[in-house]
């Protein structure tokens, strides 16, 4: 498949206007195939163009009523000739359902045999289920007709009407981009509602009906309240008619913002008791996708290199709106979860600018679809809102949405909308352009250091390790923790800035309100104070900033792993549940990377396991922290006698029931410790024959410390004939490299570099990247692994996504080798 390049897209946009798509789908036939018939009405200014299509068999091509030769075509591009003027093109093809979540994905529910379909068109996947001009700036109206089994329900971008047994019509939409065209079909369980004249719908597979019924009232309330906030914020009503939210199986993304029918991974309909962190994450996802209705769907980027406009704004707005509609602490959660993800991406050699990342084609854009596009962009927008002032910031945003509604726009257009709001005392267009250049068009993360000396304490700004030096002003507060008075407000530029000095047992913390985007480095003599400080510091946002400083300090070799473990252990009793839920998985994964197998690793894990058990024992019975602590302890302990007592349905502690999901976590830990046989895994799956049980069972098989288990998992990953879904394969990939099993997995370090390139022939872009990341030999911390990764990343004959994974993996290995070699120090 050939990826569309930017010059090709620009030329086609200049030569083609698309009016509408009418898509007909025959989904009634059983098996692996369906028939797609697409009629495209368009105007051409050149004699020839092409549409994108990936199919098993091209059945029919009709141009303006005249049948065209049905010929073989290459690269997913069907040429269309003899054009100029207005035309109608019909393309009928036999298509294959996908197993990797891209295109029209087919899922058979192991709970009851129900068949469910979900179409994912983004990024570069619309061609896998209908013929189209697949680029974001050729918007068109879309209508869909579907023939399917009579018991099915069909939902999509336009309002759905059942026109007969197994026959559905989806009303024509306003102009939308092809990557936003959506369809879900199957025997859904649905809950309908209405708010402010907008029809609402929630949809899940039948086997999750009881769970949706339990959550429906809260989800409908959240949706309604969020709509009200966005109506006030944008001063434009929701523009796409009905608002459906479908929670679909085996979905690759967290969610996708298709107008009229947002799709979510169905793990967000919790089948076991959720923690506060999970509830906040779900609410944030609902709000994030709704923000896209205006910024992304109503106004869409012209080309993929401005994809950040969609994601950064949705991320920023979700951080603002989610606390308003939930009352949950979204700020500390954003710092702990999203910013840490973004910092990891921005400190690597593969860092890129937030805006205008130079994506040459759609696949390259997807490679840069990372924490920089989301978290860094959102953080920079927060700085921009403070720089412009709320009136100018929101005024420009509203003007941008009004001016470009149902069309496409660029970052330059957005800057113009903000500049038009300028008045006395506000930044000018030139000021804004300079600011945007420094923050959004230059890559890398600045380093802000705290330096102490005889004359006092100062902050200094240092250039990024990767990326050019930039004149980025950092407006922030600085505080002394655990409690040294009111924060000082500073703007840090080229010159050092004096700040308050810490006393004994205190630290100076820049960006204490999490205002800026920078790597925060404490003073050299203050890292050792962190455990005591984190145990008592009262401000949750400041603690979240300090946790991110600890993360980057460990990765940069400034903090020994043992100190990192002690700091987490000391801080757990003082922390919010939503932050604890992020901290424990991070430190559990980090310790085996930075400490080789042996006494030091075992001691650090023991510190964490003991602290987590203490947190569990002291937690409120039945509360969210009790559940979070239980999950963390299960992932750390090697106490098999205790784990065996945590059986499904049991209550090992007052208020804590071992429900389905917690039971599987226990079984996975037992499998990794060699305490679960294949027969026991099959028995557990027989007791939970669900989609979730299927995936957990696959992970258990791969986690077992058995050479045959690793070999079987690897064979499935590289087999083009595998019938496993992306979720099952992900479970296998994530079970190959396990702390304590490095010797067992060692053969698959070299095989990652030898075997993975061939899988690009039969894996979707996103599926390939995810599987490659999950089974990357991150625990094979050795110079030879690093050398393999560096050579692999320099190759030009393999997909860019694999090169990106290898480059990022090499960066992590380089850091781990430095720390294991004794470079980590308090400095």
PDB file of C-alpha atoms in Angstrom, residues 220-499:
ATOM      1  CA  UNK A 220     -25.689  10.526  29.949  1.00  0.00           C
ATOM      2  CA  UNK A 221     -25.323  13.152  32.692  1.00  0.00           C
ATOM      3  CA  UNK A 222     -21.633  13.589  31.881  1.00  0.00           C
ATOM      4  CA  UNK A 223     -22.465  13.951  28.187  1.00  0.00           C
ATOM      5  CA  UNK A 224     -25.216  16.488  28.817  1.00  0.00           C
ATOM      6  CA  UNK A 225     -23.170  18.623  31.203  1.00  0.00           C
ATOM      7  CA  UNK A 226     -20.188  18.594  28.838  1.00  0.00           C
ATOM      8  CA  UNK A 227     -22.369  19.690  25.914  1.00  0.00           C
ATOM      9  CA  UNK A 228     -23.585  22.628  27.987  1.00  0.00           C
ATOM     10  CA  UNK A 229     -20.027  23.692  28.829  1.00  0.00           C
ATOM     11  CA  UNK A 230     -18.837  23.435  25.221  1.00  0.00           C
ATOM     12  CA  UNK A 231     -21.866  25.327  23.914  1.00  0.00           C
ATOM     13  CA  UNK A 232     -20.965  28.193  26.230  1.00  0.00           C
ATOM     14  CA  UNK A 233     -17.260  27.995  25.493  1.00  0.00           C
ATOM     15  CA  UNK A 234     -17.460  27.882  21.673  1.00  0.00           C
ATOM     16  CA  UNK A 235     -20.725  29.856  21.339  1.00  0.00           C
ATOM     17  CA  UNK A 236     -21.637  27.381  18.578  1.00  0.00           C
ATOM     18  CA  UNK A 237     -24.079  24.535  19.208  1.00  0.00           C
ATOM     19  CA  UNK A 238     -23.065  20.928  18.606  1.00  0.00           C
ATOM     20  CA  UNK A 239     -23.229  20.801  14.803  1.00  0.00           C
ATOM     21  CA  UNK A 240     -23.739  17.142  13.843  1.00  0.00           C
ATOM     22  CA  UNK A 241     -27.296  16.214  14.846  1.00  0.00           C
ATOM     23  CA  UNK A 242     -27.405  13.121  17.061  1.00  0.00           C
ATOM     24  CA  UNK A 243     -24.640  12.254  19.530  1.00  0.00           C
ATOM     25  CA  UNK A 244     -23.990   8.528  19.884  1.00  0.00           C
ATOM     26  CA  UNK A 245     -21.209   6.907  21.895  1.00  0.00           C
ATOM     27  CA  UNK A 246     -20.437   3.293  20.993  1.00  0.00           C
ATOM     28  CA  UNK A 247     -18.191   1.240  23.274  1.00  0.00           C
ATOM     29  CA  UNK A 248     -16.800  -1.299  20.847  1.00  0.00           C
ATOM     30  CA  UNK A 249     -14.656  -4.434  21.199  1.00  0.00           C
ATOM     31  CA  UNK A 250     -10.985  -4.679  20.197  1.00  0.00           C
ATOM     32  CA  UNK A 251     -10.666  -0.948  19.482  1.00  0.00           C
ATOM     33  CA  UNK A 252      -7.081   0.215  18.926  1.00  0.00           C
ATOM     34  CA  UNK A 253      -7.402   3.765  20.219  1.00  0.00           C
ATOM     35  CA  UNK A 254      -8.732   5.009  23.512  1.00  0.00           C
ATOM     36  CA  UNK A 255     -11.501   6.556  21.445  1.00  0.00           C
ATOM     37  CA  UNK A 256     -12.142   8.191  18.063  1.00  0.00           C
ATOM     38  CA  UNK A 257     -14.030  11.428  17.584  1.00  0.00           C
ATOM     39  CA  UNK A 258     -16.243  10.478  14.638  1.00  0.00           C
ATOM     40  CA  UNK A 259     -18.979  13.144  14.428  1.00  0.00           C
ATOM     41  CA  UNK A 260     -22.360  11.745  15.382  1.00  0.00           C
ATOM     42  CA  UNK A 261     -20.894   8.421  16.533  1.00  0.00           C
ATOM     43  CA  UNK A 262     -17.880   8.527  18.831  1.00  0.00           C
ATOM     44  CA  UNK A 263     -16.266   5.119  19.262  1.00  0.00           C
ATOM     45  CA  UNK A 264     -14.534   4.029  22.489  1.00  0.00           C
ATOM     46  CA  UNK A 265     -12.738   0.875  23.546  1.00  0.00           C
ATOM     47  CA  UNK A 266     -15.295  -1.103  25.525  1.00  0.00           C
ATOM     48  CA  UNK A 267     -12.988  -1.566  28.511  1.00  0.00           C
ATOM     49  CA  UNK A 268     -14.411   1.835  29.521  1.00  0.00           C
ATOM     50  CA  UNK A 269     -17.617   0.019  30.415  1.00  0.00           C
ATOM     51  CA  UNK A 270     -16.173  -1.513  33.544  1.00  0.00           C
ATOM     52  CA  UNK A 271     -17.143  -5.099  34.213  1.00  0.00           C
ATOM     53  CA  UNK A 272     -15.450  -4.957  37.629  1.00  0.00           C
ATOM     54  CA  UNK A 273     -15.399  -2.221  40.251  1.00  0.00           C
ATOM     55  CA  UNK A 274     -13.480   0.772  38.892  1.00  0.00           C
ATOM     56  CA  UNK A 275     -11.035   2.928  40.798  1.00  0.00           C
ATOM     57  CA  UNK A 276     -11.349   6.699  40.957  1.00  0.00           C
ATOM     58  CA  UNK A 277      -8.487   6.889  38.468  1.00  0.00           C
ATOM     59  CA  UNK A 278     -10.416   4.778  35.953  1.00  0.00           C
ATOM     60  CA  UNK A 279     -13.561   6.869  36.390  1.00  0.00           C
ATOM     61  CA  UNK A 280     -11.558  10.051  35.847  1.00  0.00           C
ATOM     62  CA  UNK A 281      -9.832   8.589  32.798  1.00  0.00           C
ATOM     63  CA  UNK A 282     -13.178   7.620  31.268  1.00  0.00           C
ATOM     64  CA  UNK A 283     -14.686  11.033  31.943  1.00  0.00           C
ATOM     65  CA  UNK A 284     -11.620  12.751  30.498  1.00  0.00           C
ATOM     66  CA  UNK A 285     -11.889  10.605  27.365  1.00  0.00           C
ATOM     67  CA  UNK A 286     -15.587  11.449  26.915  1.00  0.00           C
ATOM     68  CA  UNK A 287     -14.831  15.168  27.263  1.00  0.00           C
ATOM     69  CA  UNK A 288     -11.737  14.992  25.030  1.00  0.00           C
ATOM     70  CA  UNK A 289     -13.678  13.393  22.177  1.00  0.00           C
ATOM     71  CA  UNK A 290     -16.514  15.882  22.523  1.00  0.00           C
ATOM     72  CA  UNK A 291     -14.052  18.781  22.239  1.00  0.00           C
ATOM     73  CA  UNK A 292     -13.102  17.386  18.828  1.00  0.00           C
ATOM     74  CA  UNK A 293     -16.640  17.993  17.537  1.00  0.00           C
ATOM     75  CA  UNK A 294     -15.659  21.622  17.178  1.00  0.00           C
ATOM     76  CA  UNK A 295     -11.867  21.454  16.964  1.00  0.00           C
ATOM     77  CA  UNK A 296     -11.074  18.651  14.546  1.00  0.00           C
ATOM     78  CA  UNK A 297     -14.462  17.741  13.080  1.00  0.00           C
ATOM     79  CA  UNK A 298     -16.223  21.065  12.399  1.00  0.00           C
ATOM     80  CA  UNK A 299     -12.852  22.665  11.619  1.00  0.00           C
ATOM     81  CA  UNK A 300     -10.271  20.161  10.397  1.00  0.00           C
ATOM     82  CA  UNK A 301      -6.575  20.467   9.657  1.00  0.00           C
ATOM     83  CA  UNK A 302      -5.566  20.669   6.004  1.00  0.00           C
ATOM     84  CA  UNK A 303      -2.785  18.103   6.274  1.00  0.00           C
ATOM     85  CA  UNK A 304      -1.629  15.614   8.861  1.00  0.00           C
ATOM     86  CA  UNK A 305       1.246  17.745  10.131  1.00  0.00           C
ATOM     87  CA  UNK A 306      -1.346  19.928  11.864  1.00  0.00           C
ATOM     88  CA  UNK A 307      -2.934  16.944  13.592  1.00  0.00           C
ATOM     89  CA  UNK A 308      -1.660  18.460  16.819  1.00  0.00           C
ATOM     90  CA  UNK A 309      -4.311  21.174  16.403  1.00  0.00           C
ATOM     91  CA  UNK A 310      -6.916  18.485  16.990  1.00  0.00           C
ATOM     92  CA  UNK A 311      -5.238  16.628  19.810  1.00  0.00           C
ATOM     93  CA  UNK A 312      -3.562  19.414  21.750  1.00  0.00           C
ATOM     94  CA  UNK A 313      -6.754  21.453  21.889  1.00  0.00           C
ATOM     95  CA  UNK A 314      -8.888  18.473  22.859  1.00  0.00           C
ATOM     96  CA  UNK A 315      -6.343  17.601  25.551  1.00  0.00           C
ATOM     97  CA  UNK A 316      -6.210  21.175  26.826  1.00  0.00           C
ATOM     98  CA  UNK A 317      -9.972  21.602  26.831  1.00  0.00           C
ATOM     99  CA  UNK A 318     -10.513  18.252  28.539  1.00  0.00           C
ATOM    100  CA  UNK A 319      -8.169  19.335  31.325  1.00  0.00           C
ATOM    101  CA  UNK A 320     -10.245  22.503  31.741  1.00  0.00           C
ATOM    102  CA  UNK A 321     -13.719  20.979  31.398  1.00  0.00           C
ATOM    103  CA  UNK A 322     -13.387  17.571  33.097  1.00  0.00           C
ATOM    104  CA  UNK A 323     -13.059  18.973  36.642  1.00  0.00           C
ATOM    105  CA  UNK A 324     -16.120  21.147  36.014  1.00  0.00           C
ATOM    106  CA  UNK A 325     -18.326  18.181  35.108  1.00  0.00           C
ATOM    107  CA  UNK A 326     -16.865  15.583  37.497  1.00  0.00           C
ATOM    108  CA  UNK A 327     -15.315  17.321  40.488  1.00  0.00           C
ATOM    109  CA  UNK A 328     -12.338  14.956  40.134  1.00  0.00           C
ATOM    110  CA  UNK A 329      -8.669  16.112  40.301  1.00  0.00           C
ATOM    111  CA  UNK A 330      -7.863  16.249  36.608  1.00  0.00           C
ATOM    112  CA  UNK A 331      -4.816  18.522  37.036  1.00  0.00           C
ATOM    113  CA  UNK A 332      -2.649  16.145  39.092  1.00  0.00           C
ATOM    114  CA  UNK A 333      -3.807  13.235  36.919  1.00  0.00           C
ATOM    115  CA  UNK A 334      -2.790  15.120  33.760  1.00  0.00           C
ATOM    116  CA  UNK A 335       0.664  15.740  35.209  1.00  0.00           C
ATOM    117  CA  UNK A 336       1.102  12.178  36.430  1.00  0.00           C
ATOM    118  CA  UNK A 337      -0.213  10.411  33.335  1.00  0.00           C
ATOM    119  CA  UNK A 338      -0.107  12.613  30.265  1.00  0.00           C
ATOM    120  CA  UNK A 339       2.831  14.930  30.940  1.00  0.00           C
ATOM    121  CA  UNK A 340       5.105  12.087  31.962  1.00  0.00           C
ATOM    122  CA  UNK A 341       4.258  10.421  28.618  1.00  0.00           C
ATOM    123  CA  UNK A 342       5.055  13.623  26.754  1.00  0.00           C
ATOM    124  CA  UNK A 343       8.312  14.266  28.611  1.00  0.00           C
ATOM    125  CA  UNK A 344       9.528  10.772  27.719  1.00  0.00           C
ATOM    126  CA  UNK A 345       8.883  11.473  24.020  1.00  0.00           C
ATOM    127  CA  UNK A 346      10.387  14.963  24.066  1.00  0.00           C
ATOM    128  CA  UNK A 347      13.720  13.981  25.636  1.00  0.00           C
ATOM    129  CA  UNK A 348      14.479  11.435  22.915  1.00  0.00           C
ATOM    130  CA  UNK A 349      16.292  11.783  19.625  1.00  0.00           C
ATOM    131  CA  UNK A 350      12.961  11.284  17.825  1.00  0.00           C
ATOM    132  CA  UNK A 351      11.520  14.459  19.345  1.00  0.00           C
ATOM    133  CA  UNK A 352       9.702  16.722  16.914  1.00  0.00           C
ATOM    134  CA  UNK A 353       7.978  20.107  16.960  1.00  0.00           C
ATOM    135  CA  UNK A 354       4.433  20.335  18.263  1.00  0.00           C
ATOM    136  CA  UNK A 355       3.310  22.155  15.121  1.00  0.00           C
ATOM    137  CA  UNK A 356       4.299  21.574  11.521  1.00  0.00           C
ATOM    138  CA  UNK A 357       6.235  18.396  12.182  1.00  0.00           C
ATOM    139  CA  UNK A 358       6.923  17.989   8.470  1.00  0.00           C
ATOM    140  CA  UNK A 359       4.974  14.770   7.973  1.00  0.00           C
ATOM    141  CA  UNK A 360       5.674  13.732   4.400  1.00  0.00           C
ATOM    142  CA  UNK A 361       2.800  11.252   4.296  1.00  0.00           C
ATOM    143  CA  UNK A 362      -0.011   9.907   6.432  1.00  0.00           C
ATOM    144  CA  UNK A 363       2.079   7.097   7.898  1.00  0.00           C
ATOM    145  CA  UNK A 364       4.835   9.493   8.946  1.00  0.00           C
ATOM    146  CA  UNK A 365       2.202  11.620  10.677  1.00  0.00           C
ATOM    147  CA  UNK A 366       1.067   8.590  12.633  1.00  0.00           C
ATOM    148  CA  UNK A 367       4.658   7.972  13.787  1.00  0.00           C
ATOM    149  CA  UNK A 368       4.596  11.392  15.472  1.00  0.00           C
ATOM    150  CA  UNK A 369       1.173  10.848  17.027  1.00  0.00           C
ATOM    151  CA  UNK A 370       2.580  10.804  20.545  1.00  0.00           C
ATOM    152  CA  UNK A 371       2.830  12.545  23.880  1.00  0.00           C
ATOM    153  CA  UNK A 372       4.255  15.641  22.193  1.00  0.00           C
ATOM    154  CA  UNK A 373       1.153  16.026  20.022  1.00  0.00           C
ATOM    155  CA  UNK A 374      -1.109  15.552  23.045  1.00  0.00           C
ATOM    156  CA  UNK A 375       0.451  16.522  26.364  1.00  0.00           C
ATOM    157  CA  UNK A 376       3.146  18.968  25.294  1.00  0.00           C
ATOM    158  CA  UNK A 377       0.761  20.733  22.943  1.00  0.00           C
ATOM    159  CA  UNK A 378      -1.841  21.043  25.690  1.00  0.00           C
ATOM    160  CA  UNK A 379       0.745  22.332  28.161  1.00  0.00           C
ATOM    161  CA  UNK A 380       2.003  24.912  25.686  1.00  0.00           C
ATOM    162  CA  UNK A 381      -1.566  26.032  25.022  1.00  0.00           C
ATOM    163  CA  UNK A 382      -1.953  26.606  28.741  1.00  0.00           C
ATOM    164  CA  UNK A 383       1.074  28.891  28.600  1.00  0.00           C
ATOM    165  CA  UNK A 384      -0.393  30.604  25.544  1.00  0.00           C
ATOM    166  CA  UNK A 385      -3.723  31.204  27.285  1.00  0.00           C
ATOM    167  CA  UNK A 386      -1.846  32.900  30.125  1.00  0.00           C
ATOM    168  CA  UNK A 387       0.255  34.913  27.637  1.00  0.00           C
ATOM    169  CA  UNK A 388      -2.718  36.136  25.612  1.00  0.00           C
ATOM    170  CA  UNK A 389      -5.233  36.443  28.421  1.00  0.00           C
ATOM    171  CA  UNK A 390      -8.480  34.491  28.553  1.00  0.00           C
ATOM    172  CA  UNK A 391     -10.523  36.989  26.515  1.00  0.00           C
ATOM    173  CA  UNK A 392      -8.086  37.025  23.589  1.00  0.00           C
ATOM    174  CA  UNK A 393      -7.470  33.275  23.751  1.00  0.00           C
ATOM    175  CA  UNK A 394     -11.148  32.284  23.756  1.00  0.00           C
ATOM    176  CA  UNK A 395     -12.112  35.046  21.358  1.00  0.00           C
ATOM    177  CA  UNK A 396      -9.639  33.818  18.773  1.00  0.00           C
ATOM    178  CA  UNK A 397     -10.738  30.245  19.248  1.00  0.00           C
ATOM    179  CA  UNK A 398     -14.392  31.147  18.687  1.00  0.00           C
ATOM    180  CA  UNK A 399     -13.545  33.230  15.642  1.00  0.00           C
ATOM    181  CA  UNK A 400     -11.534  30.372  14.188  1.00  0.00           C
ATOM    182  CA  UNK A 401     -14.430  27.933  14.585  1.00  0.00           C
ATOM    183  CA  UNK A 402     -16.954  30.365  13.102  1.00  0.00           C
ATOM    184  CA  UNK A 403     -14.750  31.345  10.167  1.00  0.00           C
ATOM    185  CA  UNK A 404     -13.776  27.828   9.086  1.00  0.00           C
ATOM    186  CA  UNK A 405     -16.876  25.800   9.996  1.00  0.00           C
ATOM    187  CA  UNK A 406     -17.282  22.649   7.847  1.00  0.00           C
ATOM    188  CA  UNK A 407     -13.957  23.404   6.204  1.00  0.00           C
ATOM    189  CA  UNK A 408     -10.232  23.064   6.740  1.00  0.00           C
ATOM    190  CA  UNK A 409      -7.711  25.395   8.296  1.00  0.00           C
ATOM    191  CA  UNK A 410      -4.030  25.623   9.124  1.00  0.00           C
ATOM    192  CA  UNK A 411      -2.072  26.765  12.133  1.00  0.00           C
ATOM    193  CA  UNK A 412      -1.475  30.051  10.315  1.00  0.00           C
ATOM    194  CA  UNK A 413      -5.236  30.527  10.101  1.00  0.00           C
ATOM    195  CA  UNK A 414      -5.519  30.029  13.846  1.00  0.00           C
ATOM    196  CA  UNK A 415      -2.756  32.548  14.523  1.00  0.00           C
ATOM    197  CA  UNK A 416      -4.621  35.015  12.332  1.00  0.00           C
ATOM    198  CA  UNK A 417      -7.797  34.479  14.351  1.00  0.00           C
ATOM    199  CA  UNK A 418      -5.931  35.214  17.578  1.00  0.00           C
ATOM    200  CA  UNK A 419      -4.151  38.221  16.063  1.00  0.00           C
ATOM    201  CA  UNK A 420      -7.499  39.663  15.035  1.00  0.00           C
ATOM    202  CA  UNK A 421      -8.437  39.829  18.724  1.00  0.00           C
ATOM    203  CA  UNK A 422      -5.440  41.999  19.631  1.00  0.00           C
ATOM    204  CA  UNK A 423      -6.108  45.271  21.369  1.00  0.00           C
ATOM    205  CA  UNK A 424      -4.343  47.743  23.653  1.00  0.00           C
ATOM    206  CA  UNK A 425      -2.074  45.933  26.048  1.00  0.00           C
ATOM    207  CA  UNK A 426      -2.359  42.563  24.295  1.00  0.00           C
ATOM    208  CA  UNK A 427       0.292  40.775  22.221  1.00  0.00           C
ATOM    209  CA  UNK A 428       0.451  41.754  18.566  1.00  0.00           C
ATOM    210  CA  UNK A 429       0.422  39.369  15.650  1.00  0.00           C
ATOM    211  CA  UNK A 430       4.213  39.640  15.426  1.00  0.00           C
ATOM    212  CA  UNK A 431       4.552  38.884  19.139  1.00  0.00           C
ATOM    213  CA  UNK A 432       2.306  35.863  18.747  1.00  0.00           C
ATOM    214  CA  UNK A 433       4.222  34.597  15.717  1.00  0.00           C
ATOM    215  CA  UNK A 434       7.523  34.808  17.629  1.00  0.00           C
ATOM    216  CA  UNK A 435       6.036  33.069  20.650  1.00  0.00           C
ATOM    217  CA  UNK A 436       4.527  30.306  18.506  1.00  0.00           C
ATOM    218  CA  UNK A 437       7.796  29.773  16.659  1.00  0.00           C
ATOM    219  CA  UNK A 438       9.772  29.253  19.853  1.00  0.00           C
ATOM    220  CA  UNK A 439       7.250  27.036  21.611  1.00  0.00           C
ATOM    221  CA  UNK A 440       5.512  25.182  18.799  1.00  0.00           C
ATOM    222  CA  UNK A 441       7.862  25.016  15.824  1.00  0.00           C
ATOM    223  CA  UNK A 442      11.106  24.147  17.620  1.00  0.00           C
ATOM    224  CA  UNK A 443      11.578  20.675  19.044  1.00  0.00           C
ATOM    225  CA  UNK A 444      12.879  19.591  22.408  1.00  0.00           C
ATOM    226  CA  UNK A 445      12.269  20.230  26.103  1.00  0.00           C
ATOM    227  CA  UNK A 446      14.150  22.909  28.034  1.00  0.00           C
ATOM    228  CA  UNK A 447      15.816  21.994  31.315  1.00  0.00           C
ATOM    229  CA  UNK A 448      15.119  24.187  34.348  1.00  0.00           C
ATOM    230  CA  UNK A 449      17.647  23.670  37.126  1.00  0.00           C
ATOM    231  CA  UNK A 450      17.724  24.787  40.732  1.00  0.00           C
ATOM    232  CA  UNK A 451      21.233  25.860  41.710  1.00  0.00           C
ATOM    233  CA  UNK A 452      22.363  26.746  45.219  1.00  0.00           C
ATOM    234  CA  UNK A 453      25.437  28.656  46.279  1.00  0.00           C
ATOM    235  CA  UNK A 454      26.840  31.031  48.869  1.00  0.00           C
ATOM    236  CA  UNK A 455      24.862  33.923  47.406  1.00  0.00           C
ATOM    237  CA  UNK A 456      21.517  32.104  47.384  1.00  0.00           C
ATOM    238  CA  UNK A 457      19.383  30.014  45.061  1.00  0.00           C
ATOM    239  CA  UNK A 458      18.698  30.680  41.376  1.00  0.00           C
ATOM    240  CA  UNK A 459      16.855  29.049  38.493  1.00  0.00           C
ATOM    241  CA  UNK A 460      18.588  28.577  35.151  1.00  0.00           C
ATOM    242  CA  UNK A 461      17.215  27.528  31.793  1.00  0.00           C
ATOM    243  CA  UNK A 462      19.283  25.138  29.676  1.00  0.00           C
ATOM    244  CA  UNK A 463      18.736  24.069  26.064  1.00  0.00           C
ATOM    245  CA  UNK A 464      17.277  20.652  25.179  1.00  0.00           C
ATOM    246  CA  UNK A 465      19.498  17.609  24.775  1.00  0.00           C
ATOM    247  CA  UNK A 466      17.827  17.060  21.405  1.00  0.00           C
ATOM    248  CA  UNK A 467      16.563  20.043  19.458  1.00  0.00           C
ATOM    249  CA  UNK A 468      17.789  23.606  18.973  1.00  0.00           C
ATOM    250  CA  UNK A 469      18.218  26.185  21.697  1.00  0.00           C
ATOM    251  CA  UNK A 470      15.158  28.417  21.798  1.00  0.00           C
ATOM    252  CA  UNK A 471      14.170  31.626  23.534  1.00  0.00           C
ATOM    253  CA  UNK A 472      11.237  30.165  25.434  1.00  0.00           C
ATOM    254  CA  UNK A 473      10.106  32.229  28.424  1.00  0.00           C
ATOM    255  CA  UNK A 474       8.824  30.066  31.281  1.00  0.00           C
ATOM    256  CA  UNK A 475       6.159  31.797  33.372  1.00  0.00           C
ATOM    257  CA  UNK A 476       5.728  29.805  36.568  1.00  0.00           C
ATOM    258  CA  UNK A 477       5.467  29.724  40.305  1.00  0.00           C
ATOM    259  CA  UNK A 478       8.289  28.522  42.541  1.00  0.00           C
ATOM    260  CA  UNK A 479       7.648  27.113  45.985  1.00  0.00           C
ATOM    261  CA  UNK A 480       9.553  25.640  48.880  1.00  0.00           C
ATOM    262  CA  UNK A 481       8.296  22.252  50.005  1.00  0.00           C
ATOM    263  CA  UNK A 482       6.991  20.883  52.251  1.00  0.00           C
ATOM    264  CA  UNK A 483       5.570  24.268  53.209  1.00  0.00           C
ATOM    265  CA  UNK A 484       7.678  27.365  52.890  1.00  0.00           C
ATOM    266  CA  UNK A 485       5.178  30.167  52.422  1.00  0.00           C
ATOM    267  CA  UNK A 486       3.462  31.632  49.395  1.00  0.00           C
ATOM    268  CA  UNK A 487       4.802  30.626  45.965  1.00  0.00           C
ATOM    269  CA  UNK A 488       6.931  33.180  44.100  1.00  0.00           C
ATOM    270  CA  UNK A 489       5.909  34.107  40.541  1.00  0.00           C
ATOM    271  CA  UNK A 490       8.789  34.274  38.056  1.00  0.00           C
ATOM    272  CA  UNK A 491       9.437  34.420  34.322  1.00  0.00           C
ATOM    273  CA  UNK A 492      12.600  32.528  33.435  1.00  0.00           C
ATOM    274  CA  UNK A 493      14.468  33.441  30.272  1.00  0.00           C
ATOM    275  CA  UNK A 494      18.156  33.585  29.414  1.00  0.00           C
ATOM    276  CA  UNK A 495      19.214  35.179  32.699  1.00  0.00           C
ATOM    277  CA  UNK A 496      19.183  33.276  35.986  1.00  0.00           C
ATOM    278  CA  UNK A 497      16.361  34.221  38.346  1.00  0.00           C
ATOM    279  CA  UNK A 498      16.791  34.411  42.140  1.00  0.00           C
ATOM    280  CA  UNK A 499      14.252  32.340  44.090  1.00  0.00           C
TER     281      UNK A 499
END
